[in-house]
């Protein structure tokens, strides 16, 4: 691939801009519910999960570049932002570049792109930042390269890039099944006030699933149909106090056995009296649901003083 990176431009905006430049603000997500139902036979696991986009965004800016003298147009990629921690690849392993490569390959076009990623969502956190960036890249390229792929075709390609990518192609909460590609969108509910802590150590999704397979099968696993239906209902009604009874994350024990931060976070959130709290995705970020924004700010200040990691106050998208 023809991937250009201009080191002197890494921490500032790429220029010049053309009228075809477009930006998408790509949200993070939390998992209010995640049940691992079994293995799919291809090394993946079958899930039932309820995901909620939150107001914490990476920004992806895309400008199409034409082919050059019978050669495919280049990909110029620059990243900056507080979410960069050394774990986000800047080369063709980055999901944004992989998304653009795959789309170009499947479509048989030869356009390139100048892409700038402002990274705010931490990686290795279970917040879906990389997946959300990839979904944004697919949407921007579909428009910028005038491909006009319908949503279903884009979603099939998105599922090849990662289990969470299809979820981010549309907005709003959803129940995702299979590897994450079978999506049932939910009606909008009252936004939830949230506190999220990203501990200093990150977790790899593959490691957490591997550990999950090594642990004994949990007794009394959540009856996911009942829990999911109740959670959807409580979410729609904004019944924050009832949600704790239905929330769960089947990966939390595996994540906690890999990182002592998870147990420490769980203990701190329980002690502080959050309405509900758990790990998001495969971690390592941990979130708490609050009764109102004032409580979120107050509990965040207390958590900040405990030195458990970076503390964020946010809300789910309405
Ligand atoms: O799909 P994604 O690239 O996010 O997955 C990363 C890794 O997590 C996979 O390679 C797989 O090991 C594991 N995984 C899984 N089952 C899922 C999703 C992810 O086993 N449903």
Short mmCIF file of C-alpha atoms and ligand atoms in Angstrom, two decimals:
data_model
loop_
_atom_site.label_atom_id
_atom_site.label_comp_id
_atom_site.label_asym_id
_atom_site.label_seq_id
_atom_site.Cartn_x
_atom_site.Cartn_y
_atom_site.Cartn_z
CA UNK A 1 0.00 0.00 0.00
CA UNK A 2 1.03 3.52 -0.63
CA UNK A 3 0.84 4.95 2.91
CA UNK A 4 2.43 8.29 3.55
CA UNK A 5 3.02 9.77 6.93
CA UNK A 6 4.50 13.14 7.36
CA UNK A 7 6.11 13.17 10.82
CA UNK A 8 6.36 16.94 10.98
CA UNK A 9 2.58 17.10 10.55
CA UNK A 10 1.64 14.48 13.11
CA UNK A 11 0.61 16.91 15.78
CA UNK A 12 -1.07 19.54 13.71
CA UNK A 13 -3.81 19.81 11.20
CA UNK A 14 -3.17 18.59 7.68
CA UNK A 15 -3.51 21.31 5.07
CA UNK A 16 -4.61 22.51 2.60
CA UNK A 17 -8.30 21.77 2.76
CA UNK A 18 -10.54 21.29 -0.28
CA UNK A 19 -14.31 21.67 -0.41
CA UNK A 20 -14.60 17.88 -0.28
CA UNK A 21 -13.26 17.69 3.27
CA UNK A 22 -15.71 16.13 5.74
CA UNK A 23 -15.51 15.28 9.45
CA UNK A 24 -17.33 12.72 11.56
CA UNK A 25 -17.27 12.75 15.35
CA UNK A 26 -16.99 9.08 16.25
CA UNK A 27 -18.48 8.20 19.69
CA UNK A 28 -17.28 5.72 22.28
CA UNK A 29 -19.66 3.08 23.72
CA UNK A 30 -20.31 1.25 26.94
CA UNK A 31 -21.82 -2.22 27.37
CA UNK A 32 -24.70 -2.17 29.84
CA UNK A 33 -25.05 -5.92 29.36
CA UNK A 34 -22.74 -8.53 27.88
CA UNK A 35 -23.38 -12.27 28.00
CA UNK A 36 -20.99 -14.71 26.33
CA UNK A 37 -23.25 -17.47 25.01
CA UNK A 38 -20.65 -19.81 23.53
CA UNK A 39 -17.99 -20.16 20.87
CA UNK A 40 -18.74 -19.62 17.18
CA UNK A 41 -16.20 -22.16 15.89
CA UNK A 42 -14.07 -19.56 14.10
CA UNK A 43 -12.18 -18.50 17.22
CA UNK A 44 -14.85 -15.96 18.15
CA UNK A 45 -17.56 -16.01 20.79
CA UNK A 46 -21.28 -15.63 20.40
CA UNK A 47 -22.60 -12.65 22.36
CA UNK A 48 -25.75 -10.94 23.47
CA UNK A 49 -24.81 -7.39 24.41
CA UNK A 50 -26.53 -4.04 24.91
CA UNK A 51 -24.33 -1.18 23.73
CA UNK A 52 -24.91 2.50 24.30
CA UNK A 53 -23.02 5.27 22.46
CA UNK A 54 -21.66 7.96 24.77
CA UNK A 55 -20.68 11.62 24.36
CA UNK A 56 -16.98 11.07 24.14
CA UNK A 57 -15.67 11.43 20.63
CA UNK A 58 -12.72 10.89 18.34
CA UNK A 59 -12.87 13.12 15.24
CA UNK A 60 -12.04 11.80 11.80
CA UNK A 61 -11.49 14.19 8.90
CA UNK A 62 -11.38 12.83 5.36
CA UNK A 63 -10.37 14.39 2.08
CA UNK A 64 -10.39 12.29 -1.12
CA UNK A 65 -7.17 12.28 -3.14
CA UNK A 66 -7.12 11.35 -6.84
CA UNK A 67 -5.07 8.56 -8.44
CA UNK A 68 -1.60 9.72 -9.57
CA UNK A 69 -0.29 8.78 -13.04
CA UNK A 70 -2.03 5.40 -13.21
CA UNK A 71 -1.05 4.69 -9.58
CA UNK A 72 -3.68 4.45 -6.83
CA UNK A 73 -4.07 7.66 -4.85
CA UNK A 74 -1.98 7.72 -1.64
CA UNK A 75 -3.28 7.39 1.90
CA UNK A 76 -1.93 10.24 4.02
CA UNK A 77 -2.63 9.61 7.69
CA UNK A 78 -2.02 11.85 10.69
CA UNK A 79 -3.04 11.39 14.31
CA UNK A 80 -3.00 13.60 17.36
CA UNK A 81 -4.89 13.86 20.65
CA UNK A 82 -4.94 12.85 24.29
CA UNK A 83 -6.12 9.29 23.47
CA UNK A 84 -2.73 8.39 21.96
CA UNK A 85 -0.80 6.23 24.40
CA UNK A 86 1.70 4.38 22.26
CA UNK A 87 -0.71 1.47 21.66
CA UNK A 88 -2.47 3.03 18.67
CA UNK A 89 -0.67 1.99 15.46
CA UNK A 90 0.05 4.76 12.99
CA UNK A 91 0.62 2.45 10.04
CA UNK A 92 -1.58 0.11 8.02
CA UNK A 93 -2.43 -1.85 11.21
CA UNK A 94 -4.61 1.08 12.26
CA UNK A 95 -8.26 0.13 11.77
CA UNK A 96 -8.95 3.39 9.90
CA UNK A 97 -6.37 2.56 7.24
CA UNK A 98 -7.50 -1.07 7.12
CA UNK A 99 -11.09 0.07 6.59
CA UNK A 100 -10.09 2.35 3.71
CA UNK A 101 -7.87 -0.30 2.13
CA UNK A 102 -10.58 -2.94 2.34
CA UNK A 103 -13.26 -0.66 0.93
CA UNK A 104 -11.01 0.43 -1.94
CA UNK A 105 -10.07 -3.18 -2.69
CA UNK A 106 -13.64 -4.48 -2.66
CA UNK A 107 -14.95 -1.61 -4.70
CA UNK A 108 -12.09 -1.77 -7.20
CA UNK A 109 -11.50 1.98 -7.13
CA UNK A 110 -8.13 3.75 -7.06
CA UNK A 111 -8.86 6.90 -5.04
CA UNK A 112 -6.69 7.79 -2.06
CA UNK A 113 -7.38 9.92 0.97
CA UNK A 114 -5.89 12.39 3.38
CA UNK A 115 -7.13 11.42 6.84
CA UNK A 116 -6.68 13.12 10.17
CA UNK A 117 -7.66 11.37 13.38
CA UNK A 118 -8.03 13.31 16.60
CA UNK A 119 -7.90 10.58 19.21
CA UNK A 120 -9.55 11.26 22.57
CA UNK A 121 -11.01 7.83 23.42
CA UNK A 122 -8.38 5.67 25.17
CA UNK A 123 -7.41 2.40 23.52
CA UNK A 124 -7.44 -1.00 25.25
CA UNK A 125 -10.38 0.26 27.28
CA UNK A 126 -13.46 -1.58 25.94
CA UNK A 127 -14.86 1.76 24.82
CA UNK A 128 -14.87 0.86 21.11
CA UNK A 129 -12.76 3.83 19.97
CA UNK A 130 -10.90 1.98 17.19
CA UNK A 131 -14.11 0.37 15.92
CA UNK A 132 -15.91 3.69 15.92
CA UNK A 133 -13.06 5.31 13.97
CA UNK A 134 -13.22 2.48 11.40
CA UNK A 135 -16.99 2.90 10.98
CA UNK A 136 -16.50 6.65 10.49
CA UNK A 137 -13.80 5.98 7.88
CA UNK A 138 -16.15 3.68 5.93
CA UNK A 139 -18.93 6.26 5.99
CA UNK A 140 -16.66 9.14 4.99
CA UNK A 141 -15.01 7.18 2.15
CA UNK A 142 -18.35 5.89 0.90
CA UNK A 143 -19.42 9.53 0.50
CA UNK A 144 -16.07 11.09 -0.42
CA UNK A 145 -15.28 8.51 -3.10
CA UNK A 146 -18.90 8.60 -4.38
CA UNK A 147 -19.29 4.86 -3.97
CA UNK A 148 -22.94 4.95 -2.84
CA UNK A 149 -22.79 1.57 -1.13
CA UNK A 150 -26.08 0.82 0.65
CA UNK A 151 -25.97 0.54 4.45
CA UNK A 152 -26.28 -3.30 4.47
CA UNK A 153 -23.29 -3.75 2.16
CA UNK A 154 -21.20 -1.38 4.26
CA UNK A 155 -22.27 -3.27 7.41
CA UNK A 156 -21.06 -6.60 5.97
CA UNK A 157 -17.67 -5.08 5.26
CA UNK A 158 -17.64 -3.46 8.72
CA UNK A 159 -18.13 -6.87 10.37
CA UNK A 160 -14.95 -8.11 8.67
CA UNK A 161 -12.97 -5.32 10.33
CA UNK A 162 -14.12 -5.99 13.89
CA UNK A 163 -17.08 -7.21 15.92
CA UNK A 164 -18.09 -3.75 17.16
CA UNK A 165 -17.68 -1.86 13.87
CA UNK A 166 -21.23 -2.49 12.47
CA UNK A 167 -22.77 -1.04 15.66
CA UNK A 168 -21.11 2.32 15.00
CA UNK A 169 -22.48 2.67 11.43
CA UNK A 170 -25.75 4.02 12.85
CA UNK A 171 -26.57 5.99 15.96
CA UNK A 172 -28.33 5.00 19.17
CA UNK A 173 -28.34 2.12 21.60
CA UNK A 174 -28.64 -1.41 20.25
CA UNK A 175 -28.71 -5.06 21.23
CA UNK A 176 -25.99 -6.84 19.27
CA UNK A 177 -25.88 -10.61 18.80
CA UNK A 178 -23.70 -13.13 17.04
CA UNK A 179 -20.17 -11.76 17.03
CA UNK A 180 -21.82 -8.35 17.27
CA UNK A 181 -23.04 -8.03 13.69
CA UNK A 182 -26.76 -8.85 14.24
CA UNK A 183 -28.05 -5.51 15.42
CA UNK A 184 -31.40 -4.53 16.87
CA UNK A 185 -31.61 -0.76 17.31
CA UNK A 186 -33.43 0.53 20.38
CA UNK A 187 -35.64 3.62 20.69
CA UNK A 188 -33.93 6.64 22.28
CA UNK A 189 -34.21 6.91 26.05
CA UNK A 190 -33.22 9.48 28.67
CA UNK A 191 -29.43 10.04 28.55
CA UNK A 192 -27.55 8.40 31.42
CA UNK A 193 -25.08 10.40 33.54
CA UNK A 194 -21.87 8.42 33.69
CA UNK A 195 -18.46 8.36 35.33
CA UNK A 196 -15.78 6.32 33.57
CA UNK A 197 -12.32 5.45 34.86
CA UNK A 198 -9.56 4.24 32.55
CA UNK A 199 -6.91 2.58 34.75
CA UNK A 200 -3.24 2.97 33.79
CA UNK A 201 -3.01 -0.58 32.36
CA UNK A 202 -4.94 -1.49 29.21
CA UNK A 203 -6.37 -4.90 28.31
CA UNK A 204 -6.30 -6.75 24.99
CA UNK A 205 -9.70 -8.04 23.85
CA UNK A 206 -8.19 -11.28 22.54
CA UNK A 207 -6.42 -11.91 25.89
CA UNK A 208 -9.62 -11.38 27.86
CA UNK A 209 -11.61 -13.83 25.68
CA UNK A 210 -8.76 -16.36 25.95
CA UNK A 211 -8.83 -16.01 29.74
CA UNK A 212 -12.63 -16.32 29.69
CA UNK A 213 -12.25 -19.75 28.05
CA UNK A 214 -9.84 -20.86 30.78
CA UNK A 215 -12.16 -19.96 33.66
CA UNK A 216 -14.78 -22.42 34.95
CA UNK A 217 -18.30 -21.82 33.64
CA UNK A 218 -20.07 -19.38 35.96
CA UNK A 219 -22.99 -20.71 37.96
CA UNK A 220 -26.22 -18.71 37.86
CA UNK A 221 -25.41 -16.85 34.64
CA UNK A 222 -27.88 -14.08 33.84
CA UNK A 223 -31.01 -15.18 31.98
CA UNK A 224 -30.25 -12.85 29.16
CA UNK A 225 -33.68 -12.57 27.56
CA UNK A 226 -35.31 -11.47 30.80
CA UNK A 227 -32.40 -9.23 31.78
CA UNK A 228 -32.18 -7.62 28.35
CA UNK A 229 -35.91 -6.97 28.08
CA UNK A 230 -35.96 -5.44 31.59
CA UNK A 231 -32.89 -3.32 30.88
CA UNK A 232 -34.38 -2.01 27.63
CA UNK A 233 -37.52 -1.08 29.53
CA UNK A 234 -35.63 0.67 32.34
CA UNK A 235 -33.43 2.48 29.86
CA UNK A 236 -36.45 3.81 27.97
CA UNK A 237 -38.04 5.01 31.22
CA UNK A 238 -34.78 6.40 32.62
CA UNK A 239 -35.26 4.12 35.65
CA UNK A 240 -31.61 4.30 36.68
CA UNK A 241 -32.11 2.78 40.14
CA UNK A 242 -33.61 -0.42 38.71
CA UNK A 243 -30.92 -0.97 36.09
CA UNK A 244 -28.32 -2.47 38.46
CA UNK A 245 -30.47 -5.58 38.87
CA UNK A 246 -30.18 -6.36 35.13
CA UNK A 247 -26.75 -5.08 34.18
CA UNK A 248 -23.86 -7.54 33.94
CA UNK A 249 -20.70 -8.19 31.99
CA UNK A 250 -19.70 -11.83 31.45
CA UNK A 251 -16.13 -10.77 30.69
CA UNK A 252 -15.55 -8.96 33.99
CA UNK A 253 -14.23 -12.00 35.93
CA UNK A 254 -11.78 -12.79 33.12
CA UNK A 255 -10.63 -9.17 32.91
CA UNK A 256 -10.29 -8.99 36.71
CA UNK A 257 -8.09 -12.09 36.73
CA UNK A 258 -5.76 -10.40 34.23
CA UNK A 259 -5.64 -6.97 35.85
CA UNK A 260 -5.86 -6.14 39.54
CA UNK A 261 -7.13 -2.67 38.57
CA UNK A 262 -10.57 -4.12 37.78
CA UNK A 263 -11.16 -5.44 41.31
CA UNK A 264 -9.93 -2.18 42.83
CA UNK A 265 -12.23 -0.16 40.58
CA UNK A 266 -15.22 -2.43 41.34
CA UNK A 267 -14.62 -2.03 45.09
CA UNK A 268 -14.31 1.76 44.85
CA UNK A 269 -17.45 2.16 42.70
CA UNK A 270 -19.42 -0.11 45.09
CA UNK A 271 -18.25 1.84 48.14
CA UNK A 272 -19.17 5.20 46.61
CA UNK A 273 -22.77 4.14 45.97
CA UNK A 274 -23.17 4.40 42.20
CA UNK A 275 -26.67 3.42 41.03
CA UNK A 276 -24.99 0.71 38.92
CA UNK A 277 -21.46 -0.02 37.80
CA UNK A 278 -19.39 -2.54 35.80
CA UNK A 279 -16.62 -3.10 33.28
CA UNK A 280 -17.29 -1.98 29.71
CA UNK A 281 -16.64 -4.59 26.97
CA UNK A 282 -13.39 -6.44 27.61
CA UNK A 283 -12.06 -3.50 29.69
CA UNK A 284 -10.01 -2.09 31.12
CA UNK A 285 -12.30 0.96 31.55
CA UNK A 286 -14.93 0.77 34.29
CA UNK A 287 -18.10 2.87 34.43
CA UNK A 288 -20.74 3.90 36.92
CA UNK A 289 -24.29 5.09 36.26
CA UNK A 290 -25.38 8.09 38.33
CA UNK A 291 -28.78 9.40 39.32
CA UNK A 292 -28.07 12.90 37.95
CA UNK A 293 -25.24 15.02 36.53
CA UNK A 294 -24.41 16.62 39.92
CA UNK A 295 -23.87 13.21 41.48
CA UNK A 296 -21.64 12.22 38.54
CA UNK A 297 -19.44 15.29 39.09
CA UNK A 298 -19.23 14.71 42.84
CA UNK A 299 -18.38 10.99 42.57
CA UNK A 300 -15.85 11.72 39.81
CA UNK A 301 -14.00 14.14 42.13
CA UNK A 302 -13.83 11.49 44.85
CA UNK A 303 -12.61 8.86 42.37
CA UNK A 304 -10.00 11.28 41.09
CA UNK A 305 -8.50 11.50 44.58
CA UNK A 306 -8.25 7.67 44.76
CA UNK A 307 -5.69 7.58 41.91
CA UNK A 308 -7.26 4.65 40.09
CA UNK A 309 -6.69 6.13 36.63
CA UNK A 310 -8.05 8.89 34.42
CA UNK A 311 -11.59 9.89 35.41
CA UNK A 312 -14.19 11.15 32.91
CA UNK A 313 -17.68 12.50 33.39
CA UNK A 314 -19.97 12.04 30.41
CA UNK A 315 -23.50 11.14 29.29
CA UNK A 316 -24.91 8.61 26.90
CA UNK A 317 -26.12 9.93 23.54
CA UNK A 318 -29.86 10.66 23.57
O1 LIG B 1 -13.57 -8.33 16.55
P1 LIG B 1 -12.39 -7.76 17.28
O2 LIG B 1 -11.24 -7.51 16.39
O3 LIG B 1 -12.73 -6.63 18.15
O4 LIG B 1 -11.93 -8.93 18.26
C1 LIG B 1 -10.66 -8.99 18.83
C2 LIG B 1 -10.47 -10.38 19.39
O5 LIG B 1 -11.39 -10.64 20.45
C3 LIG B 1 -10.74 -11.49 18.38
O6 LIG B 1 -9.59 -11.81 17.65
C4 LIG B 1 -11.19 -12.63 19.24
O7 LIG B 1 -10.08 -13.30 19.79
C5 LIG B 1 -11.92 -11.94 20.39
N1 LIG B 1 -13.39 -11.88 20.19
C6 LIG B 1 -14.13 -13.03 20.40
N2 LIG B 1 -15.50 -12.98 20.21
C7 LIG B 1 -16.12 -11.84 19.88
C8 LIG B 1 -15.36 -10.66 19.69
C9 LIG B 1 -14.00 -10.71 19.87
O8 LIG B 1 -13.59 -14.10 20.73
N3 LIG B 1 -17.43 -11.82 19.71
#
